[in-house]
Coordinates of C-alpha atoms in Angstrom, one line a residue:
M1 CA 0.0 0.0 0.0
K2 CA 2.9 2.4 0.8
I3 CA 4.3 1.8 -2.7
T4 CA 1.0 2.5 -4.4
L5 CA 0.4 5.7 -2.5
A6 CA 3.9 6.9 -3.2
F7 CA 3.4 6.2 -6.9
L8 CA 0.1 8.0 -7.0
A9 CA 1.6 11.0 -5.2
L10 CA 4.4 11.1 -7.7
L11 CA 2.0 10.8 -10.6
V12 CA -0.2 13.6 -9.3
Y13 CA 2.8 15.8 -8.8
C14 CA 4.1 15.2 -12.4
L15 CA 0.8 15.5 -14.2
P16 CA 0.9 19.3 -14.6
F17 CA 4.4 19.1 -16.2
L18 CA 3.3 16.2 -18.5
N19 CA 0.7 18.5 -20.1
L20 CA 3.5 19.9 -22.2
L21 CA 4.1 16.5 -23.8
N22 CA 0.4 16.3 -24.5
A23 CA 0.5 19.7 -26.1
Q24 CA 2.9 18.4 -28.7
E25 CA 0.3 15.9 -29.8
S26 CA -2.8 18.1 -29.6
N27 CA -4.1 20.7 -32.1
T28 CA -2.8 23.5 -29.8
R29 CA 0.6 24.6 -28.6
V30 CA -0.8 27.4 -26.4
T31 CA 0.2 26.8 -22.8
I32 CA -0.2 29.0 -19.7
F33 CA 2.2 28.6 -16.8
H34 CA 1.1 29.9 -13.4
S35 CA 1.1 29.4 -9.6
G36 CA 4.9 29.4 -9.2
D37 CA 7.8 31.8 -9.0
I38 CA 8.1 33.0 -12.6
I39 CA 11.4 35.1 -12.7
T40 CA 11.6 37.1 -15.9
M41 CA 15.3 37.9 -15.5
A42 CA 14.6 41.2 -17.3
G43 CA 16.0 44.3 -15.7
D44 CA 18.6 45.1 -13.1
L45 CA 16.4 43.9 -10.2
P46 CA 14.4 40.7 -9.8
S47 CA 10.9 40.8 -11.4
Y48 CA 8.2 38.2 -11.1
A49 CA 5.2 37.5 -13.3
E50 CA 2.0 35.7 -12.2
A51 CA 1.6 33.9 -15.5
L52 CA 3.4 33.2 -18.8
V53 CA 1.9 32.2 -22.1
I54 CA 3.7 30.4 -24.9
N55 CA 2.3 29.7 -28.3
G56 CA 4.3 27.2 -30.2
E57 CA 8.0 28.3 -30.0
I58 CA 7.3 31.9 -28.8
I59 CA 6.4 33.6 -25.5
T60 CA 3.3 35.6 -26.2
Y61 CA 2.4 37.0 -22.8
V62 CA 4.0 37.7 -19.4
G63 CA 1.9 39.2 -16.7
N64 CA -1.1 38.5 -14.5
L65 CA -3.3 35.3 -14.8
N66 CA -6.4 37.1 -16.1
G67 CA -4.4 38.7 -18.9
A68 CA -2.8 35.4 -19.7
K69 CA -6.2 33.7 -20.2
E70 CA -7.3 36.5 -22.4
N71 CA -4.2 36.2 -24.4
A72 CA -4.4 32.4 -24.7
G73 CA -7.9 32.4 -26.2
N74 CA -10.3 29.4 -25.9
D75 CA -8.0 26.5 -26.6
F76 CA -5.0 26.2 -24.3
L77 CA -3.3 24.0 -21.7
E78 CA -2.4 25.0 -18.2
V79 CA 0.7 24.1 -16.2
D80 CA 0.2 24.6 -12.5
L81 CA 3.8 25.1 -11.2
K82 CA 2.7 24.3 -7.7
G83 CA 5.1 26.8 -6.2
K84 CA 8.1 25.7 -8.3
T85 CA 10.3 28.2 -10.1
L86 CA 10.3 29.0 -13.8
L87 CA 13.3 30.6 -15.4
P88 CA 14.6 31.3 -18.9
G89 CA 16.5 28.3 -20.3
L90 CA 20.1 28.2 -19.1
I91 CA 23.0 29.2 -21.3
D92 CA 26.5 28.2 -20.1
G93 CA 29.1 30.9 -20.8
H94 CA 31.7 28.3 -21.8
A95 CA 31.7 24.5 -22.0
H96 CA 32.7 21.7 -24.3
F97 CA 29.4 20.0 -25.3
S98 CA 31.1 17.4 -27.6
N99 CA 32.9 16.0 -24.5
F100 CA 29.9 15.8 -22.2
A101 CA 29.6 12.2 -23.3
S102 CA 33.0 11.3 -22.1
Q103 CA 31.8 12.2 -18.6
A104 CA 28.5 10.4 -19.1
I105 CA 30.0 7.2 -20.4
G106 CA 33.7 6.9 -19.4
A107 CA 35.0 5.9 -16.0
I108 CA 34.2 8.7 -13.5
L109 CA 37.5 9.7 -11.9
L110 CA 36.2 12.8 -10.2
P111 CA 37.1 13.3 -6.5
S112 CA 34.6 13.9 -3.7
P113 CA 32.0 15.2 -3.6
D114 CA 31.2 14.5 -7.2
A115 CA 32.6 10.9 -7.1
D116 CA 35.1 9.1 -4.9
A117 CA 38.4 8.9 -6.9
D118 CA 40.3 10.4 -4.0
N119 CA 43.6 8.4 -4.4
I120 CA 45.4 6.5 -7.0
P121 CA 44.4 3.0 -5.8
K122 CA 40.8 4.0 -6.1
I123 CA 41.5 5.3 -9.7
I124 CA 42.9 1.8 -10.5
E125 CA 39.9 0.1 -8.9
I126 CA 37.4 2.3 -10.9
L127 CA 39.2 1.6 -14.2
K128 CA 39.3 -2.1 -13.6
K129 CA 35.5 -2.2 -13.0
W130 CA 34.9 -0.1 -16.1
D131 CA 37.1 -2.4 -18.2
T132 CA 34.6 -4.6 -20.1
P133 CA 34.7 -5.8 -23.7
E134 CA 31.6 -3.7 -24.4
N135 CA 33.1 -0.5 -23.0
R136 CA 36.5 -1.0 -24.8
E137 CA 34.6 -1.6 -28.0
L138 CA 33.3 2.0 -27.9
T139 CA 36.6 3.7 -28.5
G140 CA 39.3 1.0 -28.5
W141 CA 40.6 2.4 -25.2
I142 CA 39.9 2.0 -21.5
F143 CA 39.2 5.6 -20.6
G144 CA 38.2 7.8 -17.7
T145 CA 37.8 11.5 -17.0
G146 CA 38.3 13.9 -14.2
F147 CA 41.2 12.8 -12.0
D148 CA 42.6 15.8 -10.0
D149 CA 46.2 15.6 -8.7
S150 CA 45.6 18.7 -6.5
V151 CA 43.2 16.8 -4.3
L152 CA 44.5 13.2 -4.7
E153 CA 45.9 11.9 -1.4
E154 CA 49.3 11.3 -3.1
K155 CA 49.4 14.9 -4.4
R156 CA 50.8 13.8 -7.7
F157 CA 49.8 12.7 -11.2
P158 CA 49.3 9.0 -11.8
T159 CA 51.9 7.6 -14.3
K160 CA 52.1 4.8 -16.7
H161 CA 53.3 2.6 -13.9
D162 CA 50.1 3.1 -12.0
L163 CA 47.9 2.5 -15.1
D164 CA 49.9 -0.6 -16.0
K165 CA 48.4 -2.1 -12.8
V166 CA 45.0 -2.1 -14.5
T167 CA 46.3 -3.8 -17.7
T168 CA 49.2 -3.9 -20.0
E169 CA 47.2 -5.6 -22.7
Y170 CA 44.9 -2.8 -23.7
P171 CA 45.6 1.0 -24.0
I172 CA 44.4 3.2 -21.2
M173 CA 43.9 7.0 -21.2
I174 CA 42.7 9.1 -18.3
T175 CA 42.2 12.8 -18.6
H176 CA 42.8 15.5 -16.0
I177 CA 39.9 17.4 -14.6
S178 CA 41.2 20.5 -16.4
G179 CA 41.1 18.9 -19.8
H180 CA 44.7 19.9 -20.4
F181 CA 46.5 16.7 -19.4
A182 CA 46.3 13.0 -20.1
V183 CA 48.0 10.0 -18.7
V184 CA 48.4 6.8 -20.6
N185 CA 49.7 3.4 -19.8
S186 CA 52.6 1.6 -21.6
K187 CA 50.3 0.2 -24.2
G188 CA 48.8 3.6 -24.7
L189 CA 52.3 5.2 -25.3
E190 CA 52.9 2.4 -27.8
K191 CA 49.7 3.0 -29.6
L192 CA 50.3 6.8 -29.8
G193 CA 53.9 6.2 -31.0
I194 CA 55.5 8.2 -28.2
T195 CA 59.0 7.0 -27.3
A196 CA 62.1 8.4 -25.7
A197 CA 63.0 9.8 -29.1
T198 CA 59.7 11.8 -29.4
E199 CA 60.3 15.5 -29.1
N200 CA 58.0 17.8 -27.2
P201 CA 55.5 19.7 -29.5
E202 CA 55.4 23.5 -29.4
G203 CA 52.9 24.4 -26.6
G204 CA 53.1 20.9 -25.0
L205 CA 55.2 18.6 -22.9
I206 CA 55.9 14.9 -22.6
R207 CA 56.9 14.3 -19.0
R208 CA 59.9 11.9 -18.6
E209 CA 61.2 9.5 -16.0
K210 CA 63.8 11.1 -13.7
D211 CA 67.2 11.4 -15.3
S212 CA 65.9 9.9 -18.5
N213 CA 64.1 10.7 -21.8
E214 CA 61.7 7.7 -21.3
P215 CA 58.1 9.0 -21.2
N216 CA 56.4 8.4 -17.8
G217 CA 52.9 8.5 -19.4
V218 CA 51.9 12.1 -18.4
L219 CA 51.2 14.3 -21.4
E220 CA 50.6 18.1 -21.1
E221 CA 48.7 20.5 -23.3
L222 CA 49.4 20.1 -27.0
A223 CA 51.2 16.8 -26.3
A224 CA 47.9 15.6 -24.9
I225 CA 44.9 17.3 -26.4
P226 CA 45.1 16.1 -30.1
F227 CA 45.5 12.5 -28.8
M228 CA 42.6 12.9 -26.3
L229 CA 40.2 13.9 -29.1
D230 CA 41.1 10.8 -31.1
A231 CA 41.4 8.2 -28.3
I232 CA 38.1 9.0 -26.6
A233 CA 36.2 9.3 -30.0
P234 CA 33.6 6.6 -30.7
K235 CA 34.7 4.2 -33.3
S236 CA 31.4 3.1 -34.9
P237 CA 28.1 4.9 -35.9
E238 CA 26.3 3.1 -33.1
A239 CA 28.9 4.2 -30.5
N240 CA 28.8 7.7 -32.0
F241 CA 25.1 8.0 -31.4
K242 CA 25.3 6.5 -27.9
F243 CA 27.9 9.1 -27.0
F244 CA 25.8 11.9 -28.4
E245 CA 22.6 10.8 -26.7
A246 CA 24.3 10.5 -23.3
G247 CA 26.0 13.9 -23.6
Q248 CA 22.8 15.7 -24.7
E249 CA 20.7 14.1 -22.0
M250 CA 23.2 15.2 -19.4
A251 CA 23.0 18.8 -20.7
L252 CA 19.2 18.8 -20.7
S253 CA 19.1 17.4 -17.2
Y254 CA 20.9 20.5 -15.9
G255 CA 18.5 22.9 -17.7
Y256 CA 20.6 23.8 -20.7
T257 CA 18.6 25.1 -23.7
T258 CA 21.8 26.4 -25.4
A259 CA 25.1 24.7 -25.0
Q260 CA 28.5 25.9 -26.2
E261 CA 31.2 23.7 -27.8
G262 CA 34.1 25.9 -26.8
R263 CA 36.9 24.5 -28.9
T264 CA 35.9 22.6 -32.0
M265 CA 38.6 20.7 -33.9
Q266 CA 38.0 17.5 -35.9
N267 CA 34.9 16.9 -33.7
A268 CA 33.1 19.5 -35.8
D269 CA 32.2 16.8 -38.3
Y270 CA 30.4 14.9 -35.5
L271 CA 28.3 17.9 -34.5
I272 CA 27.4 18.7 -38.2
E273 CA 26.4 15.0 -38.6
M274 CA 24.1 15.1 -35.6
A275 CA 22.6 18.4 -36.7
E276 CA 21.9 17.1 -40.3
A277 CA 20.3 14.0 -38.8
G278 CA 18.0 16.2 -36.7
N279 CA 19.2 14.7 -33.5
L280 CA 19.8 18.0 -31.5
K281 CA 17.2 18.9 -29.0
L282 CA 18.9 22.0 -27.8
D283 CA 20.9 24.8 -29.5
V284 CA 24.7 24.2 -29.8
V285 CA 26.9 27.1 -30.8
S286 CA 30.5 26.1 -31.6
Y287 CA 33.8 28.0 -31.7
V288 CA 36.4 26.6 -34.1
D289 CA 40.0 26.2 -33.0
Y290 CA 42.2 28.6 -35.0
L291 CA 43.8 25.6 -36.9
F292 CA 40.5 24.7 -38.4
T293 CA 38.8 28.0 -39.3
D294 CA 39.4 27.8 -43.0
K295 CA 37.7 24.4 -43.1
Y296 CA 34.6 25.3 -41.0
L297 CA 34.0 29.0 -40.9
T298 CA 33.5 29.1 -44.7
T299 CA 30.5 26.8 -44.6
K300 CA 26.8 27.4 -44.2
W301 CA 27.0 26.5 -40.6
Y302 CA 28.8 29.8 -39.7
D303 CA 25.8 32.0 -39.1
R304 CA 24.0 34.0 -36.3
D305 CA 21.0 31.8 -37.0
Y306 CA 20.8 28.1 -36.1
N307 CA 20.4 25.4 -38.7
N308 CA 18.8 22.3 -37.1
H309 CA 19.8 23.7 -33.7
F310 CA 23.5 24.1 -34.7
R311 CA 25.8 26.9 -35.8
F312 CA 29.4 28.0 -35.7
G313 CA 29.8 31.2 -33.7
G314 CA 33.4 32.1 -34.5
M315 CA 37.0 31.3 -33.6
K316 CA 38.7 29.9 -30.5
L317 CA 42.3 30.9 -29.6
T318 CA 44.1 29.3 -26.7
L319 CA 47.1 31.2 -25.3
D320 CA 48.1 29.0 -22.3
G321 CA 47.0 26.1 -20.1
S322 CA 45.5 25.2 -16.8
P323 CA 46.1 27.2 -13.5
Q324 CA 45.4 24.3 -11.2
G325 CA 47.6 22.1 -13.4
R326 CA 50.2 24.9 -13.3
T327 CA 50.6 25.2 -17.1
A328 CA 48.9 28.7 -17.1
W329 CA 51.5 31.3 -18.2
R330 CA 52.3 33.7 -15.3
T331 CA 54.6 36.7 -14.8
E332 CA 55.7 35.2 -11.5
P333 CA 56.9 31.7 -10.6
Y334 CA 54.5 29.2 -9.0
L335 CA 55.3 28.7 -5.3
I336 CA 55.0 24.9 -5.8
P337 CA 56.4 24.0 -9.3
P338 CA 55.1 20.8 -11.0
D339 CA 57.1 17.6 -10.8
G340 CA 60.4 18.0 -12.6
A341 CA 60.2 21.7 -13.1
E342 CA 62.7 24.4 -12.0
K343 CA 62.1 26.6 -9.0
D344 CA 61.5 29.6 -11.3
Y345 CA 58.9 27.8 -13.4
S346 CA 56.0 30.1 -14.3
G347 CA 54.1 28.1 -16.9
Y348 CA 54.4 28.6 -20.6
P349 CA 52.6 30.0 -23.6
A350 CA 50.7 28.0 -26.1
I351 CA 51.8 30.3 -28.9
P352 CA 55.1 31.9 -28.0
N353 CA 55.4 34.3 -30.9
D354 CA 53.3 37.5 -30.5
E355 CA 53.4 38.0 -34.3
D356 CA 51.6 34.7 -34.7
V357 CA 48.9 35.7 -32.2
S358 CA 48.5 39.1 -34.0
T359 CA 48.1 37.3 -37.3
L360 CA 45.3 35.2 -35.9
Y361 CA 43.4 38.2 -34.4
R362 CA 43.9 40.1 -37.6
K363 CA 42.3 37.3 -39.5
A364 CA 39.4 37.2 -37.1
L365 CA 38.8 40.9 -37.4
E366 CA 39.0 40.9 -41.2
N367 CA 36.4 38.1 -41.3
N368 CA 34.3 39.6 -38.4
W369 CA 34.6 36.3 -36.5
Q370 CA 33.7 36.6 -32.8
T371 CA 36.7 35.2 -31.0
L372 CA 37.0 33.4 -27.6
T373 CA 40.4 33.6 -26.1
H374 CA 41.5 31.1 -23.4
A375 CA 43.9 32.8 -21.1
N376 CA 44.4 31.9 -17.4
G377 CA 47.8 33.3 -16.4
D378 CA 48.5 37.0 -16.3
A379 CA 51.3 36.7 -18.8
A380 CA 48.9 35.1 -21.3
M381 CA 46.5 38.0 -20.7
D382 CA 49.3 40.5 -21.2
Q383 CA 49.9 38.8 -24.6
M384 CA 46.2 39.0 -25.4
I385 CA 46.1 42.7 -24.6
R386 CA 49.3 43.8 -26.4
T387 CA 48.3 41.9 -29.6
L388 CA 44.6 42.5 -29.7
K389 CA 44.3 46.1 -28.4
P390 CA 46.1 47.9 -31.3
L391 CA 44.2 45.8 -33.8
L392 CA 40.8 46.8 -32.3
K393 CA 41.8 50.4 -32.8
E394 CA 42.8 49.6 -36.4
Y395 CA 39.8 47.6 -37.4
G396 CA 37.1 49.2 -35.2
N397 CA 35.4 47.6 -32.2
E398 CA 31.7 47.9 -32.9
E399 CA 29.8 44.7 -31.9
R400 CA 32.9 42.5 -31.9
R401 CA 32.1 41.0 -28.5
F402 CA 35.4 39.2 -28.1
V403 CA 35.5 37.0 -25.0
L404 CA 38.1 36.3 -22.4
I405 CA 37.6 32.7 -21.3
H406 CA 38.6 31.8 -17.7
G407 CA 40.9 34.8 -16.8
Q408 CA 41.7 33.0 -13.5
Y409 CA 44.7 35.1 -12.6
V410 CA 43.7 38.3 -14.2
R411 CA 45.1 41.5 -12.6
D412 CA 43.1 44.7 -11.9
D413 CA 45.1 46.7 -14.5
Q414 CA 44.2 44.0 -17.1
L415 CA 40.5 44.3 -16.2
D416 CA 40.8 48.0 -17.0
D417 CA 42.2 47.2 -20.4
F418 CA 39.6 44.6 -21.1
S419 CA 36.9 47.0 -20.1
E420 CA 38.3 49.6 -22.5
M421 CA 38.5 47.0 -25.2
R422 CA 34.9 45.9 -24.6
V423 CA 36.0 42.3 -24.0
I424 CA 33.4 40.2 -22.3
G425 CA 34.8 38.3 -19.3
S426 CA 33.5 34.7 -19.0
L427 CA 35.1 33.9 -15.7
F428 CA 35.2 30.6 -13.8
P429 CA 34.3 31.0 -10.1
L430 CA 33.7 27.3 -9.9
H431 CA 37.4 27.2 -9.1
T432 CA 36.8 28.8 -5.7
F433 CA 35.2 25.6 -4.6
Y434 CA 37.2 22.9 -6.4
W435 CA 40.6 24.5 -6.3
G436 CA 40.4 27.6 -4.1
D437 CA 42.6 26.0 -1.4
W438 CA 45.1 24.8 -4.0
H439 CA 45.4 28.2 -5.7
K440 CA 46.4 29.7 -2.3
Q441 CA 49.1 27.2 -2.0
I442 CA 50.6 27.6 -5.5
I443 CA 50.2 31.4 -5.9
G444 CA 49.8 32.7 -2.4
N445 CA 47.0 33.8 -0.1
E446 CA 46.5 37.3 -1.4
L447 CA 46.4 36.4 -5.1
G448 CA 44.4 33.3 -4.3
N449 CA 41.6 35.4 -3.0
K450 CA 41.5 37.2 -6.4
I451 CA 40.9 34.3 -8.7
S452 CA 37.9 34.9 -11.0
P453 CA 37.3 38.4 -9.7
M454 CA 33.6 38.8 -10.7
R455 CA 32.7 41.8 -8.6
T456 CA 35.8 43.8 -9.6
A457 CA 35.2 43.0 -13.3
L458 CA 31.6 44.2 -12.9
D459 CA 32.6 47.3 -11.0
K460 CA 35.1 48.2 -13.8
G461 CA 32.3 48.1 -16.3
M462 CA 32.9 44.7 -17.9
K463 CA 30.1 42.5 -19.2
V464 CA 30.5 39.1 -17.6
T465 CA 29.2 35.6 -17.7
V466 CA 30.1 32.4 -15.7
H467 CA 30.6 28.9 -16.9
S468 CA 31.1 25.3 -16.0
D469 CA 33.8 24.4 -18.6
A470 CA 32.2 20.9 -18.5
P471 CA 33.5 18.2 -18.6
V472 CA 36.1 19.9 -16.4
A473 CA 33.3 19.8 -13.8
L474 CA 29.8 18.4 -14.1
P475 CA 27.6 20.8 -16.1
N476 CA 25.6 21.7 -13.0
L477 CA 24.8 25.3 -13.5
M478 CA 23.2 25.6 -10.1
R479 CA 26.5 24.7 -8.5
V480 CA 28.2 27.3 -10.8
V481 CA 25.7 29.9 -9.5
W482 CA 26.4 28.9 -5.9
T483 CA 30.1 29.3 -6.3
A484 CA 29.7 32.7 -7.8
V485 CA 27.6 33.7 -4.8
E486 CA 29.4 32.0 -1.9
R487 CA 33.0 31.5 -3.1
T488 CA 33.6 28.8 -0.5
S489 CA 36.3 26.2 -1.0
R490 CA 36.3 22.5 -0.2
S491 CA 37.7 23.2 3.2
G492 CA 35.0 25.8 3.9
T493 CA 37.4 28.8 3.4
I494 CA 35.9 31.9 1.8
I495 CA 37.9 32.7 -1.3
G496 CA 37.7 36.4 -1.8
E497 CA 34.5 37.6 0.0
N498 CA 34.6 40.9 -1.8
E499 CA 34.3 39.2 -5.2
R500 CA 30.9 37.6 -4.5
L501 CA 27.9 38.1 -6.8
T502 CA 24.3 38.4 -5.6
P503 CA 22.2 35.4 -6.5
Y504 CA 20.3 37.5 -9.1
E505 CA 23.6 38.6 -10.7
A506 CA 24.8 35.0 -10.8
L507 CA 21.5 33.9 -12.5
K508 CA 21.9 36.8 -15.0
A509 CA 25.3 35.4 -15.8
I510 CA 23.8 32.1 -17.1
T511 CA 20.7 33.7 -18.7
A512 CA 20.5 37.3 -20.0
W513 CA 24.2 38.1 -19.9
S514 CA 25.2 34.8 -21.5
A515 CA 22.6 35.4 -24.3
Y516 CA 24.3 38.7 -24.9
Q517 CA 27.7 37.1 -25.1
H518 CA 26.4 34.8 -27.9
F519 CA 24.6 37.6 -29.8
E520 CA 21.3 36.1 -28.9
E521 CA 19.8 38.6 -26.5
D522 CA 17.0 39.4 -29.0
R523 CA 15.6 35.9 -28.6
K524 CA 16.9 34.3 -25.4
G525 CA 17.9 35.0 -21.8
T526 CA 14.8 36.6 -20.4
L527 CA 11.1 35.8 -20.2
E528 CA 9.7 38.5 -22.5
V529 CA 7.1 38.6 -25.2
G530 CA 8.5 37.6 -28.6
K531 CA 11.4 35.6 -27.3
L532 CA 11.8 31.9 -27.7
A533 CA 10.0 29.6 -25.3
D534 CA 13.2 28.3 -23.8
L535 CA 12.3 27.5 -20.2
V536 CA 13.5 25.6 -17.2
I537 CA 11.5 24.5 -14.1
L538 CA 13.5 24.3 -10.8
D539 CA 12.4 22.7 -7.5
N540 CA 13.4 25.8 -5.6
N541 CA 13.9 29.5 -6.1
P542 CA 17.6 30.5 -6.1
L543 CA 16.6 34.0 -5.0
K544 CA 14.7 32.7 -1.9
V545 CA 16.5 29.7 -0.5
Q546 CA 19.5 30.1 1.8
K547 CA 22.6 30.8 -0.3
D548 CA 24.3 27.6 0.7
K549 CA 21.3 25.6 -0.6
I550 CA 21.5 27.0 -4.2
K551 CA 23.9 24.2 -5.1
D552 CA 21.2 21.6 -4.2
I553 CA 18.5 23.0 -6.5
V554 CA 17.4 20.4 -9.0
V555 CA 16.0 20.9 -12.6
L556 CA 12.6 19.3 -12.9
E557 CA 11.9 20.1 -16.5
T558 CA 13.7 21.6 -19.5
I559 CA 11.6 23.1 -22.4
K560 CA 13.2 24.1 -25.7
N561 CA 11.2 26.1 -28.3
G562 CA 8.0 25.3 -26.4
V563 CA 8.7 21.5 -26.4
S564 CA 9.4 19.5 -23.2
V565 CA 12.8 17.9 -23.9
Y566 CA 13.7 16.7 -20.4
Q567 CA 11.7 15.7 -17.3
K568 CA 13.2 14.4 -14.0

């Protein structure tokens, strides 16, 4: 009897939301939402509506319930929100949609609280459990994602010797939580053709055994990333679709109605294939790595409008690496250098020659490509400023909307420059939780409190967004909002109290402000008449719950262009 009652209670609770599915099959697509917290996200202060009407793909009314019923006419459906919260669909300021699947399907090597890979023996155990013929068949590799040397009990990277304990028969690749490193076993090195004679590529490093040229299995930056894209790629049409479906479902479950693929390389073909097949349920805007622009930004897919939910948005340029992985390019040495590095080690550039960077920016400006620039260390941002700033003056800066991605160690004087250059700052306050304690160890307490300085950037007049950088972390945008608001580390330490955002500002950074970043503010980001019916229903209101509870808010339903595409 208890099971029956529980089931009936769940069914009664879900019925209002299931109406949207019925709407797809009926003669009407007019739906009224009411009896919940409907936050429009329009304006500088929170505003609520009593009711909202959608007709097909478009919002047609926002206001009181009587007006909504008049607007809807005689044939409409009602969704009683039962006190739940309705927001515009969520838009991540920066992520890697193509790689969501690796997190959804591969061995999960994240540390607590997201998983339990807190030491190297546990990583080995997880990989052994994941190693089945069916899983290996997907890519030809045993693979896992998300290990984090900064919080592993051993405080070091796993090496080929650790992964050889899983198997020496099949290749293994595990990727770092930053997405900037990979570790392979001996079979993996053999498969990649990496030996003691293999030279380091520009912008990358093959770590070696002590006093030897023998690779130890750890690959950094451009010694890792091209191999990662190939090794974790599905090897059959069936595996390809399985990966895609898993990644898309993950995005929808966290309320995404627009996802970003923040560095497209050869994976662009995969996204085009999925779009042409009509498989996308949400919008995906992709930024093409500078090495691939001639191939992809000359196609029909480069447009401000979506084609089957997909478009290329512009170019991606990467100037350095990962701050928590200590490959971000700084003007000062790290207090704790990586294994094998000199005491004065300060990271390194991805593109050492300024003339090469200037040439790439010039190409972007001549073609009017919006450009996202990955820069974490202040030396990388110095390079960005001294190469881009004169070119913006030469070519003009109207509606360029160039974006700084991450900006973890940005200085105040650089924020002044970026504000003057009208660069949007898509910052990464999620670091305050995951690596706030670690940053203080590797760059010092004072600088550690200034990572992702959201408040300072806003006060200096910059437009800002926040992001998950998934699969660096889970694409949980409520956790992203929480970190922007609370800035509390794993140990409970507040990381830069003066850089906190209000809950409303943090929500703007994944709705209205992020729509602006992507040139989509005319159709997304707020609940206003004429905009797309991209909606998300949450179990609690981020503006009303205790701030520490924001991270626990759950997405109940995601609605894209008026159609329910996910229900919990």
